[in-house]
XYZ file of C-alpha atoms in Angstrom:
542
model
C -64.236 -87.231 -29.777
C -67.300 -87.839 -31.952
C -69.698 -85.047 -32.883
C -72.326 -86.728 -30.724
C -70.082 -86.796 -27.674
C -68.945 -83.226 -28.313
C -72.554 -82.039 -28.359
C -73.309 -83.960 -25.195
C -70.311 -82.485 -23.421
C -71.408 -78.989 -24.377
C -74.865 -79.598 -22.961
C -73.378 -81.011 -19.772
C -71.242 -77.907 -19.480
C -74.251 -75.616 -19.694
C -75.779 -77.426 -16.730
C -72.619 -76.858 -14.720
C -71.880 -73.329 -15.880
C -74.089 -71.697 -13.312
C -71.910 -72.882 -10.461
C -68.851 -71.365 -12.053
C -70.637 -68.105 -12.764
C -71.993 -67.937 -9.270
C -68.421 -67.831 -8.050
C -67.549 -65.182 -10.615
C -65.032 -67.644 -11.986
C -65.740 -67.745 -15.678
C -67.816 -68.972 -18.535
C -65.618 -71.421 -20.492
C -67.675 -72.218 -23.619
C -70.089 -69.546 -22.468
C -67.164 -67.140 -22.372
C -63.763 -67.138 -23.996
C -61.928 -66.377 -20.765
C -62.668 -66.243 -17.092
C -63.856 -62.863 -15.833
C -61.158 -61.486 -13.586
C -61.705 -58.826 -11.000
C -64.948 -56.932 -10.987
C -67.801 -57.451 -8.622
C -70.912 -59.573 -8.865
C -73.233 -59.280 -11.825
C -76.869 -60.051 -12.542
C -75.559 -62.995 -14.582
C -73.883 -64.802 -11.702
C -76.522 -67.535 -11.796
C -76.896 -67.748 -15.587
C -76.886 -71.332 -16.829
C -77.431 -70.790 -20.558
C -77.122 -68.183 -23.273
C -80.840 -67.493 -22.985
C -80.398 -66.584 -19.304
C -77.861 -63.816 -19.923
C -79.102 -60.379 -18.967
C -77.205 -57.986 -21.210
C -76.338 -54.631 -19.665
C -76.191 -53.035 -23.115
C -76.199 -53.967 -26.783
C -74.028 -52.765 -29.670
C -73.570 -53.481 -33.350
C -69.774 -53.651 -32.961
C -67.610 -53.996 -29.852
C -63.917 -53.096 -30.133
C -61.553 -54.311 -27.395
C -58.368 -52.258 -27.059
C -58.001 -48.522 -27.624
C -54.667 -48.340 -29.418
C -54.324 -47.305 -33.042
C -55.987 -50.505 -34.321
C -58.965 -50.173 -32.003
C -59.311 -46.463 -32.669
C -59.209 -47.098 -36.432
C -61.921 -49.763 -36.126
C -64.114 -47.491 -34.003
C -63.530 -44.567 -36.360
C -64.644 -46.749 -39.272
C -67.891 -47.629 -37.523
C -68.458 -43.976 -36.657
C -67.742 -42.672 -40.168
C -69.296 -45.453 -42.255
C -71.802 -47.168 -39.996
C -74.793 -44.931 -40.718
C -75.816 -44.848 -37.096
C -74.548 -48.258 -36.029
C -73.724 -48.404 -32.347
C -70.095 -49.027 -31.293
C -68.467 -49.718 -27.921
C -64.709 -49.167 -27.566
C -63.142 -50.652 -24.429
C -59.688 -49.550 -23.264
C -57.918 -51.196 -20.349
C -55.767 -48.145 -19.530
C -56.546 -44.565 -18.689
C -55.923 -43.365 -22.240
C -55.295 -44.664 -25.758
C -53.491 -47.869 -24.990
C -50.839 -50.295 -26.087
C -47.684 -49.130 -27.824
C -49.468 -46.399 -29.754
C -47.872 -43.291 -28.307
C -44.483 -44.975 -27.897
C -44.354 -45.718 -31.626
C -42.927 -43.380 -34.248
C -46.438 -42.678 -35.491
C -45.477 -43.247 -39.129
C -48.187 -45.089 -41.091
C -47.318 -47.086 -44.224
C -49.136 -46.499 -47.507
C -48.596 -47.242 -51.191
C -50.216 -46.370 -54.494
C -48.797 -49.476 -56.204
C -50.403 -52.322 -54.269
C -49.673 -55.119 -56.735
C -46.081 -54.110 -57.394
C -45.408 -53.532 -53.702
C -46.903 -56.907 -52.804
C -45.081 -58.939 -55.429
C -41.689 -57.419 -54.737
C -40.967 -55.945 -51.326
C -43.749 -57.373 -49.122
C -43.438 -60.961 -50.324
C -39.669 -60.447 -50.299
C -39.861 -59.765 -46.576
C -41.545 -63.158 -46.199
C -38.528 -64.746 -47.861
C -38.820 -68.524 -48.044
C -41.328 -68.525 -45.200
C -44.993 -69.394 -45.645
C -45.753 -67.614 -42.393
C -48.489 -65.396 -43.851
C -50.753 -66.424 -46.757
C -50.487 -64.305 -49.859
C -54.176 -63.357 -49.836
C -53.736 -61.818 -46.379
C -50.730 -59.807 -47.557
C -52.710 -58.777 -50.655
C -55.551 -57.509 -48.469
C -52.951 -55.555 -46.525
C -51.373 -53.975 -49.612
C -54.762 -53.172 -51.146
C -55.732 -51.518 -47.883
C -52.554 -49.451 -47.823
C -53.695 -47.656 -50.980
C -56.688 -46.325 -49.032
C -54.822 -44.967 -46.018
C -54.150 -41.435 -47.252
C -57.674 -40.729 -48.509
C -59.299 -42.454 -45.521
C -57.435 -40.266 -43.052
C -58.256 -37.195 -45.100
C -61.904 -38.215 -45.017
C -61.748 -38.105 -41.229
C -60.369 -34.555 -41.373
C -56.662 -35.251 -40.969
C -55.339 -33.423 -44.046
C -54.218 -30.226 -42.239
C -52.000 -32.287 -39.936
C -50.597 -34.829 -42.402
C -47.324 -35.025 -44.303
C -47.288 -37.700 -46.997
C -43.947 -39.200 -47.952
C -43.295 -41.518 -50.827
C -43.309 -41.928 -54.600
C -46.160 -40.961 -56.868
C -47.759 -38.453 -54.550
C -47.868 -34.832 -55.671
C -45.751 -32.689 -53.394
C -44.650 -35.673 -51.340
C -41.482 -35.530 -49.319
C -38.886 -38.251 -49.787
C -39.526 -41.363 -47.749
C -37.375 -42.733 -44.959
C -34.816 -45.376 -45.891
C -36.273 -48.834 -46.431
C -35.329 -51.265 -43.693
C -34.177 -53.847 -46.233
C -32.746 -51.966 -49.233
C -31.425 -55.305 -50.473
C -34.984 -56.315 -51.433
C -36.442 -54.870 -54.611
C -39.721 -52.977 -54.358
C -39.035 -50.621 -51.469
C -39.405 -47.816 -54.002
C -43.179 -48.395 -53.871
C -43.397 -47.712 -50.128
C -44.661 -44.473 -48.662
C -45.404 -43.242 -45.159
C -47.772 -40.788 -43.510
C -46.751 -38.774 -40.487
C -48.612 -36.217 -38.410
C -47.017 -32.797 -37.941
C -49.466 -30.792 -35.840
C -50.315 -28.575 -38.803
C -48.882 -25.211 -39.746
C -49.199 -23.786 -36.228
C -48.089 -27.091 -34.624
C -51.080 -27.062 -32.259
C -52.907 -29.947 -33.901
C -52.292 -33.682 -33.446
C -48.654 -34.661 -33.949
C -49.256 -38.402 -33.891
C -51.772 -40.627 -35.661
C -52.941 -42.078 -32.326
C -53.653 -38.582 -31.050
C -55.630 -37.719 -34.165
C -57.686 -40.917 -34.113
C -58.421 -40.569 -30.422
C -59.633 -37.014 -30.889
C -61.779 -38.099 -33.813
C -63.372 -41.019 -31.941
C -64.035 -38.829 -28.916
C -65.926 -36.403 -31.176
C -68.324 -39.145 -32.352
C -71.108 -41.187 -30.768
C -68.777 -44.129 -30.070
C -69.185 -45.286 -26.468
C -65.491 -44.996 -25.551
C -64.912 -46.473 -22.094
C -61.412 -46.116 -20.610
C -60.090 -47.955 -17.554
C -62.498 -50.724 -18.537
C -60.712 -54.026 -19.187
C -62.466 -56.871 -20.965
C -62.554 -59.842 -18.614
C -64.207 -62.446 -20.852
C -65.580 -63.236 -24.276
C -69.114 -64.621 -24.246
C -69.380 -67.598 -26.600
C -72.395 -69.644 -27.632
C -71.667 -73.245 -26.561
C -73.619 -74.723 -29.477
C -72.499 -72.663 -32.468
C -69.179 -71.369 -31.123
C -70.159 -67.844 -32.172
C -68.997 -64.925 -30.057
C -72.009 -63.143 -28.606
C -70.362 -60.337 -26.689
C -67.972 -59.504 -23.884
C -67.771 -59.131 -20.135
C -65.948 -55.980 -19.019
C -65.405 -53.712 -16.054
C -63.086 -52.993 -13.138
C -65.562 -52.711 -10.256
C -68.429 -54.776 -11.668
C -68.637 -57.271 -14.512
C -71.047 -55.992 -17.140
C -72.267 -58.023 -20.096
C -72.253 -56.288 -23.475
C -73.880 -57.903 -26.510
C -72.278 -57.570 -29.959
C -74.731 -58.113 -32.797
C -72.172 -57.793 -35.571
C -68.962 -58.876 -33.923
C -66.170 -58.315 -31.438
C -62.916 -56.882 -32.791
C -59.873 -57.779 -30.703
C -57.163 -55.095 -30.724
C -55.409 -55.888 -27.449
C -51.842 -55.773 -28.784
C -48.987 -58.027 -27.806
C -47.705 -59.851 -24.741
C -44.588 -57.811 -23.981
C -45.454 -57.605 -20.300
C -46.306 -61.247 -19.714
C -43.254 -63.167 -18.500
C -44.951 -66.552 -18.969
C -45.714 -65.936 -22.652
C -42.269 -64.455 -23.301
C -40.547 -67.515 -21.880
C -42.874 -70.096 -23.403
C -43.104 -68.652 -26.901
C -39.857 -66.707 -27.297
C -37.535 -68.511 -24.924
C -36.672 -65.275 -23.132
C -36.225 -64.360 -19.485
C -35.474 -60.995 -17.911
C -37.070 -58.961 -20.703
C -37.693 -55.271 -20.021
C -40.335 -53.810 -22.381
C -39.490 -50.330 -23.596
C -43.059 -49.213 -24.132
C -46.576 -50.259 -23.109
C -47.358 -51.770 -19.732
C -50.940 -52.830 -20.542
C -50.064 -55.635 -22.963
C -50.269 -58.710 -20.748
C -51.767 -61.364 -23.089
C -55.329 -60.909 -21.776
C -56.727 -61.078 -25.294
C -54.532 -64.027 -26.221
C -55.889 -66.110 -23.363
C -59.486 -65.101 -24.123
C -59.194 -66.049 -27.789
C -57.313 -69.263 -27.017
C -60.169 -70.315 -24.769
C -62.602 -69.469 -27.560
C -60.712 -71.878 -29.830
C -58.346 -69.599 -31.763
C -55.152 -70.861 -33.388
C -51.982 -68.815 -32.858
C -49.295 -67.693 -35.280
C -46.150 -65.534 -35.460
C -45.519 -66.015 -31.742
C -41.795 -65.337 -32.179
C -42.383 -62.200 -34.251
C -41.974 -58.628 -33.073
C -39.585 -55.757 -32.641
C -37.119 -57.595 -30.414
C -34.589 -58.003 -28.845
C -31.803 -55.527 -28.017
C -29.334 -55.666 -25.146
C -30.248 -52.200 -23.992
C -28.104 -50.235 -21.490
C -29.700 -49.714 -18.067
C -28.677 -48.199 -14.761
C -26.962 -50.514 -12.300
C -30.156 -50.932 -10.270
C -31.921 -52.104 -13.449
C -34.738 -49.587 -13.066
C -34.160 -47.190 -15.969
C -32.900 -47.199 -19.567
C -30.138 -44.913 -20.769
C -32.324 -44.592 -23.865
C -35.021 -46.842 -25.311
C -35.269 -46.453 -29.065
C -32.856 -48.850 -30.801
C -32.037 -46.267 -33.459
C -30.574 -44.140 -30.680
C -28.426 -46.717 -28.906
C -24.793 -45.667 -28.611
C -23.177 -49.082 -28.400
C -20.862 -48.564 -31.345
C -18.500 -46.952 -28.788
C -17.677 -50.214 -27.005
C -18.479 -53.916 -26.904
C -21.119 -56.057 -25.205
C -20.089 -59.157 -23.276
C -22.015 -61.855 -21.443
C -21.476 -62.960 -17.875
C -18.700 -65.180 -19.262
C -16.768 -62.109 -20.448
C -17.188 -62.952 -24.150
C -18.907 -61.235 -27.048
C -21.794 -63.384 -28.266
C -23.539 -61.520 -31.126
C -23.229 -58.534 -33.467
C -23.275 -56.116 -30.560
C -23.899 -52.950 -32.547
C -27.634 -52.822 -31.798
C -28.637 -50.358 -34.506
C -32.109 -50.623 -35.999
C -31.006 -50.533 -39.636
C -27.808 -50.272 -41.574
C -28.640 -47.872 -44.378
C -25.369 -45.994 -44.016
C -23.261 -49.109 -44.577
C -25.259 -50.981 -47.222
C -25.192 -50.991 -50.978
C -28.646 -50.968 -52.562
C -29.361 -54.452 -53.865
C -26.466 -56.047 -52.000
C -26.463 -59.557 -50.557
C -28.983 -59.861 -47.745
C -27.342 -63.105 -46.566
C -24.108 -61.376 -45.553
C -25.223 -57.889 -44.504
C -25.744 -56.919 -40.882
C -27.808 -54.497 -38.873
C -30.407 -55.006 -36.201
C -33.566 -54.500 -38.277
C -36.152 -54.054 -35.516
C -34.319 -56.735 -33.592
C -33.841 -59.232 -36.424
C -30.212 -59.998 -37.183
C -28.456 -61.947 -39.902
C -27.579 -65.321 -38.425
C -25.960 -67.855 -40.703
C -27.502 -66.170 -43.708
C -31.019 -65.972 -42.281
C -32.679 -63.088 -40.463
C -33.966 -64.115 -37.027
C -34.721 -62.790 -33.554
C -31.972 -63.974 -31.240
C -32.569 -65.471 -27.788
C -30.462 -63.170 -25.642
C -29.265 -63.611 -22.033
C -31.058 -61.888 -19.150
C -27.924 -59.901 -18.336
C -24.848 -58.573 -20.144
C -22.347 -55.713 -19.856
C -21.561 -52.846 -22.214
C -17.811 -52.223 -21.835
C -16.091 -49.030 -23.042
C -13.177 -46.756 -22.184
C -12.793 -43.080 -21.418
C -12.550 -42.151 -25.089
C -15.669 -44.159 -25.847
C -17.527 -42.410 -23.056
C -16.509 -39.005 -24.392
C -17.550 -40.031 -27.909
C -21.052 -41.049 -26.829
C -21.137 -44.442 -25.091
C -23.732 -42.860 -22.817
C -26.104 -40.018 -23.701
C -24.611 -36.605 -23.041
C -26.653 -35.969 -19.908
C -25.287 -39.170 -18.291
C -21.585 -38.906 -19.129
C -20.363 -36.948 -16.120
C -19.201 -39.350 -13.406
C -21.505 -42.242 -14.443
C -19.950 -44.395 -11.722
C -21.100 -41.907 -9.095
C -24.639 -41.592 -10.485
C -25.412 -45.297 -10.844
C -25.004 -45.675 -14.604
C -21.712 -47.604 -14.756
C -18.916 -49.305 -12.901
C -15.477 -47.728 -13.309
C -11.989 -49.243 -12.979
C -8.418 -48.408 -13.947
C -7.804 -51.808 -15.554
C -9.857 -54.414 -17.398
C -9.031 -56.957 -14.699
C -10.380 -54.670 -11.974
C -13.484 -53.990 -14.053
C -14.035 -57.744 -14.463
C -14.073 -58.142 -10.686
C -16.658 -55.382 -10.303
C -19.048 -56.975 -12.801
C -18.302 -60.552 -11.732
C -17.027 -61.947 -15.042
C -13.851 -64.035 -15.563
C -10.950 -61.583 -15.782
C -8.944 -63.725 -18.201
C -11.887 -64.052 -20.587
C -12.705 -60.342 -20.533
C -9.032 -59.420 -21.069
C -8.824 -61.807 -24.022
C -12.079 -60.463 -25.492
C -10.926 -56.836 -25.247
C -7.511 -57.660 -26.738
C -9.069 -59.525 -29.663
C -11.531 -56.700 -30.254
C -8.803 -54.084 -30.323
C -6.913 -56.157 -32.896
C -10.049 -56.268 -35.023
C -10.314 -52.477 -34.757
C -6.674 -52.025 -35.781
C -7.263 -54.230 -38.838
C -10.622 -52.631 -39.659
C -12.621 -55.871 -39.659
C -14.682 -57.678 -37.017
C -13.942 -61.292 -37.883
C -16.178 -62.627 -35.097
C -19.549 -60.976 -35.792
C -18.895 -58.613 -38.732
C -19.875 -55.334 -37.152
C -19.500 -52.613 -39.827
C -16.002 -51.146 -39.735
C -17.240 -47.559 -39.395
C -19.027 -48.561 -36.186
C -16.010 -50.122 -34.453
C -14.388 -48.353 -31.498
C -11.427 -49.647 -29.499
C -11.534 -50.266 -25.743
C -7.939 -49.334 -25.031
C -7.322 -46.381 -22.682
C -8.400 -46.388 -19.030
C -10.358 -45.696 -17.043
C -12.728 -48.402 -18.217
C -16.489 -48.548 -17.720
C -19.234 -51.192 -17.732
C -22.959 -50.503 -18.002
C -25.593 -53.152 -17.314
C -27.629 -54.400 -20.289
C -30.869 -56.413 -20.373
C -32.911 -57.665 -23.322
C -35.565 -55.189 -24.337
C -38.262 -54.952 -26.966
C -40.870 -52.658 -28.440
C -43.630 -55.131 -29.253
C -44.594 -58.691 -30.039
C -46.573 -59.605 -33.162
C -47.843 -63.071 -32.254
C -51.459 -63.889 -31.584
C -54.592 -65.412 -33.117
C -54.456 -66.349 -36.792
C -56.200 -63.772 -38.974
C -57.535 -64.187 -42.504
C -57.887 -61.620 -45.283
C -61.266 -60.548 -43.874
C -59.729 -59.947 -40.411
C -61.586 -62.968 -39.015
C -59.906 -64.992 -36.248
C -59.460 -68.651 -37.223
C -59.429 -71.900 -35.285
C -56.644 -74.525 -35.682
C -58.430 -76.011 -38.703
C -58.649 -72.738 -40.621
C -62.310 -72.106 -39.831
C -63.403 -68.622 -38.729
C -64.769 -68.225 -35.213
C -68.047 -66.519 -35.957
C -68.266 -62.829 -35.004
C -64.622 -62.640 -33.832
C -62.150 -60.342 -35.604
C -58.727 -58.824 -34.964
C -56.506 -55.947 -36.022
C -53.062 -54.547 -35.264
C -50.255 -56.264 -33.376
C -52.713 -58.751 -31.898
C -51.940 -61.641 -34.244
C -50.068 -59.418 -36.674
C -49.358 -60.365 -40.290
C -45.627 -59.788 -39.659
C -44.125 -63.165 -38.915
C -40.733 -63.016 -40.593
C -38.885 -59.780 -41.389
C -40.560 -56.473 -40.579
C -40.513 -53.040 -42.195
C -40.872 -49.988 -39.972
C -44.234 -48.168 -40.387
C -45.806 -51.539 -41.219
C -47.443 -52.152 -37.831
C -49.311 -48.853 -37.870
C -50.240 -49.401 -41.502
C -51.640 -52.774 -40.440
C -53.542 -51.270 -37.501
C -55.334 -48.888 -39.826
C -55.919 -51.356 -42.684
C -57.213 -54.289 -40.647
C -59.058 -52.012 -38.240
C -61.100 -50.886 -41.241
C -61.480 -54.387 -42.695
C -62.649 -55.826 -39.372
C -65.120 -53.013 -38.733
C -66.614 -53.203 -42.215
C -67.108 -56.962 -42.023
C -68.585 -56.769 -38.532
C -70.994 -54.040 -39.638
C -72.078 -56.116 -42.641
C -73.634 -58.756 -40.362
């Protein structure tokens, strides 16, 4: 389409926009997504940008009250010299995956060394994230400790990592095979000496923001972005549960709406997955993705995230035995598909620090590193089936195949099927008896020989399935978060498909995260804080 025709089409749209708005249906070029829910507004008959009657006006509007949004709002409050900030949260409290996360926040005091070794090493051969974006991230990590202290967090903080006076040792790096992990540190919140203070970074940031002049509105979902049809600039947002209100953003809108873990359409289209059960947030339903897509944003890293594990569930598929992958107990049995066969490295541990040699060959090592597994020498997120079965015997149950509180009569309490023979168990779970018998026999031979020649599970995490009674627990694919979303540059600006920034539109956190290949734990929260600050500072500079 020529520029002339594009301009004409925009003008024609403005003439027609009033009809759409009158129905409460949406704003298209006047808004990045259609307002959903909410009652009528004074703008129902607006036909142009000039006709909009703004309910309120702010310097910065932040959408999403998780750690990223709270960090952005805290930056405006602490550095804005009176600038006015609106923070919108869809849920009743700090949203997203914030409180379900570990709460550990990455930092470093060696930005250049960390970038050029470990961080770029996690990218591998992928060009998924430009180096200048990763550099902005690493530079920002060096500020995390002092920035949090500046907000008053020091009494509640424990700083782990090299080069910090009095620091505790850091947690194991997720990929010890990659040089440079020695430059990584982490910050965790302890509650202070009396343990009555904030014990999580989200809790601290929420308390800080609530103590400021930030207009923090909970249970207030954004229903649309308002976009100038001529310039493409984002002018503000439409938000509200009972009534759509129009809020103007003079400096910019910062999108911090997290992932799409709870949107089945996005999960199937972008990750090829069905039957996924998110382990954490329920609010992340791709609202922000659709709004930014309508505003012209390009997407990246749509297959990235902490995913997937075949997590044990009750037989009614309504509850997990446990959710955190580091706590799964599947080393005490095997996982089979509905065909009765093993189909992946079914020891779903988050990392493999106890079985790895530092600097060893990443191409041959195993371990579910936040869901990524070694597959033909490359680390990827596997497409897993909607249903599988965790099979174990009486000895495996006693050793920990289920958490201790679920081990007594799991067949009577809805946590497992039980049978005296493998063939009888196969009938209960509706898998081919001959295939399951063959799979169990082969597995037990592997255990006797101390080597899993099918999927190379570490030998010290292999347990036979040999002595009845035998048990089977339902498994479904689960995840903590997705990382895909709008493309972000080093200034936290959201870009269109041609690499041009959409004026006044920014992002932070898991919403279009920088992590597109392999991921290091603590990195998402580090990113929330770093790009929350970057976005807020650039929006305030307008």
